[in-house]
Short mmCIF file of C-alpha atoms and ligand atoms in Angstrom, two decimals:
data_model
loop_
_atom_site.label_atom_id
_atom_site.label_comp_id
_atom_site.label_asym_id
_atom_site.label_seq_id
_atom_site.Cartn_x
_atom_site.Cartn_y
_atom_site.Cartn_z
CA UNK Y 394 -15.80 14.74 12.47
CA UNK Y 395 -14.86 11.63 10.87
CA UNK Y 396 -16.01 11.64 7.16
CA UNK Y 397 -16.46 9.50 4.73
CA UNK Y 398 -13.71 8.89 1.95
CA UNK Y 399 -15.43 11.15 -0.72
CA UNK Y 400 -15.35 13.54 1.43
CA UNK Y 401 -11.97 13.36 2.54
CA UNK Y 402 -10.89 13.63 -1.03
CA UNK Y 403 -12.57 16.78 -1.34
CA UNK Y 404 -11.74 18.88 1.98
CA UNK Y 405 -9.37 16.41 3.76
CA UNK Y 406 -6.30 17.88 5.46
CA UNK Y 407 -7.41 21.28 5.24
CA UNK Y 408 -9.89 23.50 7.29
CA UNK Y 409 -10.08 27.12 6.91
CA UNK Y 410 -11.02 29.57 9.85
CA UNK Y 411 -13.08 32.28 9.17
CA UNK Y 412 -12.16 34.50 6.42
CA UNK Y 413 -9.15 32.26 5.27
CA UNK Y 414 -8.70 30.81 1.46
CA UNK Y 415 -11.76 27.92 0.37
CA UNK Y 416 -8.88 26.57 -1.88
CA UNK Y 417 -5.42 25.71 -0.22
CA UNK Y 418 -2.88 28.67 -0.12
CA UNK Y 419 0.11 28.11 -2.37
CA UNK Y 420 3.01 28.79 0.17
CA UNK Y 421 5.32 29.74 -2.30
CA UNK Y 422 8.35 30.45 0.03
CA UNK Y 423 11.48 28.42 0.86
CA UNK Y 424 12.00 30.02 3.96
CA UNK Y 425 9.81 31.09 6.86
CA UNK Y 426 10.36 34.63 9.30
CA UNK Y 427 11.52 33.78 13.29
CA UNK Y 428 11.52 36.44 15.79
CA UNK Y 429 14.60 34.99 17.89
CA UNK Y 430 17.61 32.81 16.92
CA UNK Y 431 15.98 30.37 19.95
CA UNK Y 432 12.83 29.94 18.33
CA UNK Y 433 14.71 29.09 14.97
CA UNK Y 434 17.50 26.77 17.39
CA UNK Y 435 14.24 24.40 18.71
CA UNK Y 436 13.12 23.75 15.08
CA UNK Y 437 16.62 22.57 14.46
CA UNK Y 438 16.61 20.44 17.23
CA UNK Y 439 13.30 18.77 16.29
CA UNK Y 440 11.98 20.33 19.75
CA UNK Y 441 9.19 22.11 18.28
CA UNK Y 442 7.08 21.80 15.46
CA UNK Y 443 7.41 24.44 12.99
CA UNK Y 444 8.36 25.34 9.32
CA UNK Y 445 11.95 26.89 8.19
CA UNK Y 446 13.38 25.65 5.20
CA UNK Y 447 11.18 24.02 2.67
CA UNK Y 448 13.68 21.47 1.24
CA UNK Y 449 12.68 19.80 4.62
CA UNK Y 450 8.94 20.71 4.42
CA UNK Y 451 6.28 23.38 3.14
CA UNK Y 452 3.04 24.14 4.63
CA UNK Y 453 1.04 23.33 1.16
CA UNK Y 454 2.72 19.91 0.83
CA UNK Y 455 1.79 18.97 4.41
CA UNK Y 456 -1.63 19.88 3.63
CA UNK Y 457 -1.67 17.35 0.57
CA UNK Y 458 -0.17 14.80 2.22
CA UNK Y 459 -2.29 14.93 5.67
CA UNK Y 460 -5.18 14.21 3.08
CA UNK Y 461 -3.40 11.45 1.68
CA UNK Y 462 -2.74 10.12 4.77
CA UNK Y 463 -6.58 10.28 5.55
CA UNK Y 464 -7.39 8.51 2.39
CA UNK Y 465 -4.96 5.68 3.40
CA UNK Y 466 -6.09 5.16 6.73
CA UNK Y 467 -2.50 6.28 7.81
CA UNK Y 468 -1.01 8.31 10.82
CA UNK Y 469 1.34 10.50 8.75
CA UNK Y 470 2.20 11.33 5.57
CA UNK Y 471 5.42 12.94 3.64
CA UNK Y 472 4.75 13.96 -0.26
CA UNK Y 473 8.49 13.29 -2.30
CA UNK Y 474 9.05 14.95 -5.98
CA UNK Y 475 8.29 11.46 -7.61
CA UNK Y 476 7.27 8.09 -6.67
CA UNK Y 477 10.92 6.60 -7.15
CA UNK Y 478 11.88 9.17 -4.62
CA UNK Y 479 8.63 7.60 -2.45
CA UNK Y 480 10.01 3.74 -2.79
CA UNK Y 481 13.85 5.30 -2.27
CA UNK Y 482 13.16 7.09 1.03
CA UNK Y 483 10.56 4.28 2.13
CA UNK Y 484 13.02 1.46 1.95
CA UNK Y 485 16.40 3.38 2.67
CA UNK Y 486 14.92 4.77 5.69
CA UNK Y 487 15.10 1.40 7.22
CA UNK Y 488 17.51 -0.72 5.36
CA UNK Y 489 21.27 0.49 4.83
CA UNK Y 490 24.35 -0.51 3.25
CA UNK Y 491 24.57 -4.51 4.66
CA UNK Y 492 20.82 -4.89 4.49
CA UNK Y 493 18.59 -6.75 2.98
CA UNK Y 494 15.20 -6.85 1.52
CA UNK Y 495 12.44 -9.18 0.09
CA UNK Y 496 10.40 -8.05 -2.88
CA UNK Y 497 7.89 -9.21 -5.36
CA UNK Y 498 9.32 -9.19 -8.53
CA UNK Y 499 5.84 -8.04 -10.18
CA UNK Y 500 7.23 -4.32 -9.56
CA UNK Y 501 7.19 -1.17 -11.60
CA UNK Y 502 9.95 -1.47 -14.30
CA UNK Y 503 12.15 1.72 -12.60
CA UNK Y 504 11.49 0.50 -9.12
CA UNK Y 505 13.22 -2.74 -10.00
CA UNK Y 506 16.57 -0.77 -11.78
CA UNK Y 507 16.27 1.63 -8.65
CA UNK Y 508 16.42 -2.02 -5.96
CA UNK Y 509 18.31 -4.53 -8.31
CA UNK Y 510 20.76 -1.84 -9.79
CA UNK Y 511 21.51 1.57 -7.57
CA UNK Y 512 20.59 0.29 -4.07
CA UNK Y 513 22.57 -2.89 -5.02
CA UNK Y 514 25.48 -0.45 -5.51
CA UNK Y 515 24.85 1.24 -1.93
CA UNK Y 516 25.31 -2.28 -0.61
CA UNK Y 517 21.46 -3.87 -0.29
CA UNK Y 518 20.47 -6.33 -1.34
CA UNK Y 519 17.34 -7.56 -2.47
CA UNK Y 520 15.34 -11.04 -2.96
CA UNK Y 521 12.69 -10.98 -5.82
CA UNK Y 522 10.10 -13.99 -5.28
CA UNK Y 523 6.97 -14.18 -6.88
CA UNK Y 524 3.79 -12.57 -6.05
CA UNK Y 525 2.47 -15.56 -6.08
CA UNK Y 526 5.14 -16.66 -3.85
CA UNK Y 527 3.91 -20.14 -1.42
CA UNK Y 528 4.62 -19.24 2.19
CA UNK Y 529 7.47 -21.49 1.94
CA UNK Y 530 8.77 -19.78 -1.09
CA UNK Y 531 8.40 -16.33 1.09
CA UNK Y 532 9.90 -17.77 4.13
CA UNK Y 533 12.90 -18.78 2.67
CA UNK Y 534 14.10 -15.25 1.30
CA UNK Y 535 14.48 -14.06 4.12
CA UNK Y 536 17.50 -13.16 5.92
CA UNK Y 537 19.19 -12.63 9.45
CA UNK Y 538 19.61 -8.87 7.83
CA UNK Y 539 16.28 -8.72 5.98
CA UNK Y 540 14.62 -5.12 6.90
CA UNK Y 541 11.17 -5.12 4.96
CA UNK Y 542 9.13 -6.80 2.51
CA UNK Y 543 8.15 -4.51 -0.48
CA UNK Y 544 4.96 -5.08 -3.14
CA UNK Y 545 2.98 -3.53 -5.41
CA UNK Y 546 -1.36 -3.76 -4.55
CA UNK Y 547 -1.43 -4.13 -8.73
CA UNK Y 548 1.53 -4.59 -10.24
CA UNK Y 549 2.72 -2.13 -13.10
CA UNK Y 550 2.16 -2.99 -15.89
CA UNK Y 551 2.12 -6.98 -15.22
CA UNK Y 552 -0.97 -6.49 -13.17
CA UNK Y 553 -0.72 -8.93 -10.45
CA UNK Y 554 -2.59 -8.49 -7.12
CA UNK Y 555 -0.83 -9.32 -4.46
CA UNK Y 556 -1.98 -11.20 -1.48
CA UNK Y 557 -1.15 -8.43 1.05
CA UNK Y 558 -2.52 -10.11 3.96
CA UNK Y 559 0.29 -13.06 3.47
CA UNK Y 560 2.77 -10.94 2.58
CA UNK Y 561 2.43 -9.03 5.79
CA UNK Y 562 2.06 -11.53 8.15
CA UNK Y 563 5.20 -13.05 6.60
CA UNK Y 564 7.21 -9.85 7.10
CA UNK Y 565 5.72 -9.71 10.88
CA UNK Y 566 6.92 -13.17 11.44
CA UNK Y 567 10.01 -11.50 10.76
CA UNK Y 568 9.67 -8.62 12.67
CA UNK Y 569 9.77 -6.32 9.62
CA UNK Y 570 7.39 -4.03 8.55
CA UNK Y 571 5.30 -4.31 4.55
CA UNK Y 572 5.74 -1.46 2.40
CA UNK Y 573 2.98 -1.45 -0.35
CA UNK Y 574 3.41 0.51 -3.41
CA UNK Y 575 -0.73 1.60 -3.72
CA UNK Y 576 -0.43 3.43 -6.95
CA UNK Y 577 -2.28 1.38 -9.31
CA UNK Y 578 -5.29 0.82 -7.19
CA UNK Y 579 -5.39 4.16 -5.31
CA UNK Y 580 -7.02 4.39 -1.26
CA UNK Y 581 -10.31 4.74 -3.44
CA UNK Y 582 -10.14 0.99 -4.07
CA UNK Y 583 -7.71 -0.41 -1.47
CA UNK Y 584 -6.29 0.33 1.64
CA UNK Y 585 -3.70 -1.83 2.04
CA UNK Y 586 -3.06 -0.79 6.08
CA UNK Y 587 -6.42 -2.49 6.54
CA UNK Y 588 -4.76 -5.49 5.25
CA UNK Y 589 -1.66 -5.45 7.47
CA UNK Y 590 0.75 -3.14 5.49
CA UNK Y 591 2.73 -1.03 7.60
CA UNK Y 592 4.31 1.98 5.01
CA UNK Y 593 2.35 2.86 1.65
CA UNK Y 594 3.73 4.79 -1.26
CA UNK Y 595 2.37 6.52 -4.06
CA UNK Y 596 3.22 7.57 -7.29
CA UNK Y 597 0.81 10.99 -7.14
CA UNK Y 598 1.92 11.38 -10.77
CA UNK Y 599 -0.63 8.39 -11.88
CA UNK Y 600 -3.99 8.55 -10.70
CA UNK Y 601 -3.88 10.63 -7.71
CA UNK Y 602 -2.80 13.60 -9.95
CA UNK Y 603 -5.09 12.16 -12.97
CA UNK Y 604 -4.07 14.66 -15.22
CA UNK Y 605 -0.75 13.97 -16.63
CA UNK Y 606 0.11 17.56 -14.70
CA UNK Y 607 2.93 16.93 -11.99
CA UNK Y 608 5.50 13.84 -11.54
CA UNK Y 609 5.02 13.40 -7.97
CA UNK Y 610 5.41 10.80 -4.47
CA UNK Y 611 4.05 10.43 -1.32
CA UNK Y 612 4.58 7.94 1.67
CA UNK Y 613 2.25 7.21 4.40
CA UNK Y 614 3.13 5.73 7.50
CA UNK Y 615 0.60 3.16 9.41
CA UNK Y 616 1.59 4.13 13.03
CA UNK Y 617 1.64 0.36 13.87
CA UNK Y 618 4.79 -0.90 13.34
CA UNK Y 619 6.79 -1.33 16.62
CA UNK Y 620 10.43 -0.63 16.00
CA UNK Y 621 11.08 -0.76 19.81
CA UNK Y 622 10.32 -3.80 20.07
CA UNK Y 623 12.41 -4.85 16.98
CA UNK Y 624 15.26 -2.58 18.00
CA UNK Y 625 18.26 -4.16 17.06
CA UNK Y 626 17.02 -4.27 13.86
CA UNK Y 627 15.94 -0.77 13.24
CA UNK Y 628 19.12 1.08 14.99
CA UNK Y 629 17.91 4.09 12.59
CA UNK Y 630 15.28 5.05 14.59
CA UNK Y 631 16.14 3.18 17.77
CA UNK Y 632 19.27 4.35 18.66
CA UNK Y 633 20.99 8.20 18.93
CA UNK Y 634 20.95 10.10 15.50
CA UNK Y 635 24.30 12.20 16.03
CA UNK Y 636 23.05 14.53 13.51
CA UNK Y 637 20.17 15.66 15.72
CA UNK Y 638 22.25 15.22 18.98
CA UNK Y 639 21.07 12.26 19.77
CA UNK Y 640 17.54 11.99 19.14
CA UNK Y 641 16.06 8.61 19.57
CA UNK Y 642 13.41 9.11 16.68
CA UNK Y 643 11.28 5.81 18.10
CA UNK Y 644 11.43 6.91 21.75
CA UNK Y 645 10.78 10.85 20.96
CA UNK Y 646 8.14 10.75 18.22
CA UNK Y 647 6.19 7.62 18.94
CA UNK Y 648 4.67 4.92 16.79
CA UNK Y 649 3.18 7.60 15.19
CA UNK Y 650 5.58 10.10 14.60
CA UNK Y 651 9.14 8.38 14.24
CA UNK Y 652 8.80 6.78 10.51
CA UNK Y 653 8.16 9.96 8.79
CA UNK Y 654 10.17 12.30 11.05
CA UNK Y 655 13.17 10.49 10.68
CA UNK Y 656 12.84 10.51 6.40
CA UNK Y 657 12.22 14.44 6.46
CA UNK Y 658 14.41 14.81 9.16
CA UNK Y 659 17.68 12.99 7.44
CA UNK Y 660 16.92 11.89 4.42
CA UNK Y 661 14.70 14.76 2.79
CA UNK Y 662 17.45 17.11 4.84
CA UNK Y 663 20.24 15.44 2.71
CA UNK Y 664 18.42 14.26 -0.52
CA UNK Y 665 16.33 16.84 -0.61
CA UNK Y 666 13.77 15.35 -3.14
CA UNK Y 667 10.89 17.80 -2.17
CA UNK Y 668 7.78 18.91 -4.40
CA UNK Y 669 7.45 22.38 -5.05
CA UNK Y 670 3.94 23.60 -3.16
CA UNK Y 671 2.61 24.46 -6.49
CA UNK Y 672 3.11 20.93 -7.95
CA UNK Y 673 1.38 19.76 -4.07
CA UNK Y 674 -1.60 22.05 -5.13
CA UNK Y 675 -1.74 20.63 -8.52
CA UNK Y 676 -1.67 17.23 -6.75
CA UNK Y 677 -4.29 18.17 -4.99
CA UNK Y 678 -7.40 19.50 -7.72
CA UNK Y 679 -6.21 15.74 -8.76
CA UNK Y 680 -7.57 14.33 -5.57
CA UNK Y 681 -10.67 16.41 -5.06
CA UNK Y 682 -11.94 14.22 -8.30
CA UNK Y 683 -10.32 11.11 -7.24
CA UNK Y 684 -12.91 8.84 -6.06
CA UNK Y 685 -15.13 10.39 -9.11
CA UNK Y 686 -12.94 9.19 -11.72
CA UNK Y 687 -11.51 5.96 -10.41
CA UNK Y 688 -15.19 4.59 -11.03
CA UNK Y 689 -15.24 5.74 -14.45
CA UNK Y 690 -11.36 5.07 -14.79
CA UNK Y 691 -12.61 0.91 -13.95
CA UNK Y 692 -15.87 1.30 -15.60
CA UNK Y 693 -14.01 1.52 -18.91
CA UNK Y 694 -11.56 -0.93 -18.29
CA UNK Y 695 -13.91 -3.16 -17.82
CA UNK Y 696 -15.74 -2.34 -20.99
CA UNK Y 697 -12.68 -2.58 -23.13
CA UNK Y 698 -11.23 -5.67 -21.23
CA UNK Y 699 -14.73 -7.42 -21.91
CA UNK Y 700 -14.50 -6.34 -25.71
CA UNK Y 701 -10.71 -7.27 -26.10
CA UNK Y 702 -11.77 -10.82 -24.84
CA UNK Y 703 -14.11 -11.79 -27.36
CA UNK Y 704 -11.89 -10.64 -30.01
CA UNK Y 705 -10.52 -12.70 -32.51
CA UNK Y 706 -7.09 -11.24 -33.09
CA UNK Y 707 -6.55 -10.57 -29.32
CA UNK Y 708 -4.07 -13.88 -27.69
CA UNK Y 709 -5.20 -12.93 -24.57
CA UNK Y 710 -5.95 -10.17 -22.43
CA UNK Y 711 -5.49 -9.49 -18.47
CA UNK Y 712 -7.70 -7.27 -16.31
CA UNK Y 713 -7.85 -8.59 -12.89
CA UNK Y 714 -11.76 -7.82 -12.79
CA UNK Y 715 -12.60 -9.85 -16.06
CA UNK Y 716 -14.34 -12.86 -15.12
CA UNK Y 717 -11.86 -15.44 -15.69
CA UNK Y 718 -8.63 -13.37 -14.63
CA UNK Y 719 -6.30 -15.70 -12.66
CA UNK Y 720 -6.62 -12.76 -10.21
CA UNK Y 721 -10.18 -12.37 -10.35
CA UNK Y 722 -10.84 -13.74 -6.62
CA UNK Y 723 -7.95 -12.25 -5.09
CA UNK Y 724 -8.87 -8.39 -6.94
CA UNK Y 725 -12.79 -9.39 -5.34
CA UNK Y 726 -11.21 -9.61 -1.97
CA UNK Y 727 -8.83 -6.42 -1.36
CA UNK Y 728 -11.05 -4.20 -4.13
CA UNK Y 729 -14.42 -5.16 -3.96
CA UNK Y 730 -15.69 -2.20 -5.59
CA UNK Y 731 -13.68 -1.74 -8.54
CA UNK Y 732 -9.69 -1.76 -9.62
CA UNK Y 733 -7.39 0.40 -12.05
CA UNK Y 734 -7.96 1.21 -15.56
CA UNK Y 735 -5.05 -0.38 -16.98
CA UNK Y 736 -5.26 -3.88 -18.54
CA UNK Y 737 -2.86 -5.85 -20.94
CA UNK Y 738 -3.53 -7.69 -24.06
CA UNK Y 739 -1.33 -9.14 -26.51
CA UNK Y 740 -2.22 -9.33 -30.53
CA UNK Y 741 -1.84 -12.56 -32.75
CA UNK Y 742 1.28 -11.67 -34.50
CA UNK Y 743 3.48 -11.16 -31.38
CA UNK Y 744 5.82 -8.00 -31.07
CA UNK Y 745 5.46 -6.38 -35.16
CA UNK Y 746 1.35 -6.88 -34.97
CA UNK Y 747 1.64 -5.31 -31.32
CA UNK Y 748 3.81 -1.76 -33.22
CA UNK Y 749 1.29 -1.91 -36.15
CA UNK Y 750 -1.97 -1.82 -33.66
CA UNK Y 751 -0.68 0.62 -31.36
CA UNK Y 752 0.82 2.81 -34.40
CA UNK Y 753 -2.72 2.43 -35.82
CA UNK Y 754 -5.07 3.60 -32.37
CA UNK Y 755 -6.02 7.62 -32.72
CA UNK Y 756 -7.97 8.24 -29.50
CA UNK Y 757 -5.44 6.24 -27.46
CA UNK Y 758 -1.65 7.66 -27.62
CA UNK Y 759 1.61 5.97 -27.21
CA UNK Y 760 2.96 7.77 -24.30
CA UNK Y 761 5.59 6.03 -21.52
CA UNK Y 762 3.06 7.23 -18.81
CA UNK Y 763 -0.66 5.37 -17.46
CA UNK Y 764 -3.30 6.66 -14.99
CA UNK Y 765 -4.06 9.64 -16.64
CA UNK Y 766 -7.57 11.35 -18.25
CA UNK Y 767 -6.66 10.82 -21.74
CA UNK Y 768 -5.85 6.74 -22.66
CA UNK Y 769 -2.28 5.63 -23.15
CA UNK Y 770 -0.80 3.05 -24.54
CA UNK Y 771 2.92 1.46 -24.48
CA UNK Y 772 4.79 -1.61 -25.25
CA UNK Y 773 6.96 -2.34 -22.11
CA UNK Y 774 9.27 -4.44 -23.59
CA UNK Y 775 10.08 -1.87 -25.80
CA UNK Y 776 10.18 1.45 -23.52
CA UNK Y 777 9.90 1.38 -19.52
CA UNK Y 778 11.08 -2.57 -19.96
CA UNK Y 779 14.07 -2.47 -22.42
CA UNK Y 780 17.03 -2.50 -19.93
CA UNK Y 781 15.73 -6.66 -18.72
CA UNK Y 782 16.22 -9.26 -20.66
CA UNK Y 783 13.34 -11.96 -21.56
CA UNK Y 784 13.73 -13.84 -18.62
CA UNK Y 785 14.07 -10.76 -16.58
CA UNK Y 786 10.82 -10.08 -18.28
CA UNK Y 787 9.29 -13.44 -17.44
CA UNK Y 788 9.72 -13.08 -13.88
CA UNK Y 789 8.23 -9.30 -13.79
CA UNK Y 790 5.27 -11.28 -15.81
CA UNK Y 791 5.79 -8.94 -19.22
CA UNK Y 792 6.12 -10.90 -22.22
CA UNK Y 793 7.29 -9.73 -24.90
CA UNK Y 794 4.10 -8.68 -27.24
CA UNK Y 795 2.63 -7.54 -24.13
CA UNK Y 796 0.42 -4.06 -24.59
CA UNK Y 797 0.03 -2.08 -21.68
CA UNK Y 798 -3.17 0.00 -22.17
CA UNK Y 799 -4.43 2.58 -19.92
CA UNK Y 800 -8.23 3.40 -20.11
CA UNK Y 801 -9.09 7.14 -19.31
CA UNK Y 802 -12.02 9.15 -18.98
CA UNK Y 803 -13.28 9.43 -22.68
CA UNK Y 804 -16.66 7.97 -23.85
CA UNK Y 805 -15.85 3.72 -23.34
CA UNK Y 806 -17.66 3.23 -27.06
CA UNK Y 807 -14.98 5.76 -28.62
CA UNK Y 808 -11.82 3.68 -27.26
CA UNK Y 809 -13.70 0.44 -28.22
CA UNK Y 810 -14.07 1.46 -31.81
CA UNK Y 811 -10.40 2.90 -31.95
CA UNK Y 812 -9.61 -0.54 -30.87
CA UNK Y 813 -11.67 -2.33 -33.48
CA UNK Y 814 -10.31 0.53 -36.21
CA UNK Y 815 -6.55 -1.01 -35.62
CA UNK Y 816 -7.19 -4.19 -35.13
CA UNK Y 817 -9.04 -4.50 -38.21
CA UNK Y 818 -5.32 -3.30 -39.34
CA UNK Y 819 -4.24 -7.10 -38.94
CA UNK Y 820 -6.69 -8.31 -41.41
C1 PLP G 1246 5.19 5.30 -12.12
C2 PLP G 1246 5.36 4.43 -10.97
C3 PLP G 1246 6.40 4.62 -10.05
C4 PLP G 1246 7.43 5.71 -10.22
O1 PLP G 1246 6.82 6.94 -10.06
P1 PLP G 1246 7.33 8.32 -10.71
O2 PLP G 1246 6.34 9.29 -10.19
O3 PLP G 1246 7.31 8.13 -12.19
O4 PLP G 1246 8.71 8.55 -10.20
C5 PLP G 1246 6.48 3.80 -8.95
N1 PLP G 1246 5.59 2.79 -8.77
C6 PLP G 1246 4.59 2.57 -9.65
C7 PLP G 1246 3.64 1.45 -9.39
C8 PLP G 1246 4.42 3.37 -10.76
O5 PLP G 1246 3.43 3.13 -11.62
#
């Protein structure tokens, strides 16, 4: 029965028979019983389907990310211990040493050490345009060894929305598939597949866990993405893996199946960057309130945004729903019913006024985390942001007395007075 995405959040991915668990079994094992060396032998050889070692996979994760997958509108889903081990396996699962990739530079602060610093030193390399990139801008990154295009739905913490649709028909033109990092605005506000995206990724340890519980990843394959007919360019999954005597992964698991196979297969094999199933089922009470609190998560936002911009000591503040946000249109079309509860603002007084405010707040805490039940604040150039310099920052869109503030599930008036408590600090 196809349900609707409230539903899904609640039972998706799991359906117990008669007599079995309501709530998901924790399988807390890391290895599972065979009766014959043979039946073992075809698990090893990707022949059957089947559990043995849960480096590779674990019943309980598969659950939580076969929900995930529903929520996305994807075929298949993988859950990773964190979301930098999501955007690792997503983009080195395609693109190797020699490669190349294109990607907004309105990225989360660690995904842009983990592309411009380590995978640099693995031998990719990566273009950062814009998100507001022109379609000449986008077409001109690319490269003879370009393997994907990579974005974030709302950029962290800059908050841009990206125009996925372009994005993706400019990595098609290319014959490479869009990976969208969807953890700011969650599958309860976009679903960036819809939009053309081919892989999504998560960090579960924002919203989808909610709770500030369980660092977490997940990726989510589309199913549409032909790497046949792209094959030189993909010789990961179209050509013999040696390690799995020769498996074709794009001829023997399908459109479907060959994304996600192959990044279990070899890469969560030899990483081996698996959650633990208790940290899945933590995940997972997360998502059974998703779509409850994403509405209150925005309702908030927009609340405090709203106040923030009539304030005198506030230079200027960004929420892509406030009327007037450059990305007010653009946030209308791919999340028509709401967006995340982070904004950013920036003091009169620049980078000492932003300390003294955020020093001053008592219901919001300075914490280097967002997304979570209890508000959050940070100064990026300070923490998550310290390692670019200001024109580093420019291009990411952080300036330097920029306060990231994440809006959580407490009463809207109570984080609007803390506000007005410390900025009456200034005075
Ligand atoms: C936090 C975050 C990440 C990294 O996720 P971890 O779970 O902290 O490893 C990646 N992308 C975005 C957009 C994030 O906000």
């Amino acid at each position: 029965m196809d349900m609707l995405r409230d539903t899904v959040c609640v039972q998706g991915g799991y359906h117990p028979n008669n007599g079995e668990p309501r709530q998901i079994p924790i399988i807390q094992s890391t290895t599972f019983r065979y009766e014959t060396s043979e039946d073992m032998g075809k698990l090893f050889d990707l022949e059957a389907s089947g559990y043995f070692y849960s480096r590779l996979q674990n019943p309980t994760c598969d659950t939580v990310a076969s929900k995930i997958a529903l929520l996305e509108g994807g075929c298949a889903a993988m859950l990773t211990s964190s979301g930098q081990a999501a955007n690792f396996y997503a983009v080195f699962n395609i693109a190797n040493c020699g490669d190349h990739v294109v990607a907004s530079s309105a990225i989360y602060g660690g995904t842009y050490n983990l592309f411009a610093v380590t995978m640099k030193k693995m031998g990719i390399d990566f273009t950062f345009v814009p998100s507001t990139a022109t379609d000449e801008e986008l077409e001109k990154a690319f490269r003879p060894n370009t393997k994907a295009v990579f974005g974030e739905t709302i950029s962290n913490p800059s908050l841009d929305v990206l125009d996925i649709e372009r994005f993706a028909n400019a990595a098609h033109r290319h014959g490479v598939p869009l990976i969208i990092d969807n953890t700011f605005a969650t599958p309860i506000f976009c679903r960036p597949i819809e939009f053309g995206a081919d892989i999504v990724t998560h960090s579960t340890t924002k919203y989808m866990d909610g709770h500030g519980a369980c660092v977490g990843g997940c990726i989510v394959d589309s199913g549409k993405f032909d790497w046949l007919a792209n094959a030189e360019r993909f010789p990961g999954l179209t050509t013999p893996d040696d390690s799995y005597h020769g498996i074709v992964y794009a001829e023997k698991f399908g459109l479907e199946g060959a994304f996600i196979t192959k990044a279990t297969a070899q890469l969560m094999r030899d990483f081996g960057s698996t959650p633990s199933p208790q940290s899945a089922f933590i995940l997972n009470l997360g998502l059974e309130s998703l779509h409850v609190r994403m509405k209150r998560h925005f309702e908030n936002a927009l609340a405090v945004a709203r106040f923030l911009s009539k304030h005198k000591k506030i230079k200027w503040v960004r929420y892509p729903m406030l009327e007037g946000d450059k990305y007010f249109d653009i946030a209308n079309k791919y999340m028509p019913e709401g967006c995340c509860g982070v904004i950013s603002f920036a003091v009169e007084g620049g980078r000492a006024a932003a300390e003294r405010v955020m020093k001053a707040l008592k219901v919001a805490a300075i914490e280097t985390h967002v997304a979570d039940a209890r508000s959050c604040c940070l100064h990026p150039a300070n923490a998550t942001h310290r390692q670019m310099n200001d024109r580093e920052l420019e291009a990411a869109g952080i300036t330097p007395d920029l306060i990231r503030y994440s809006c959580g599930l407490e009463a809207a008036e109570d984080l609007i007075a803390d506000l007005e408590a410390a900025l009456a600090t200034l005075d």
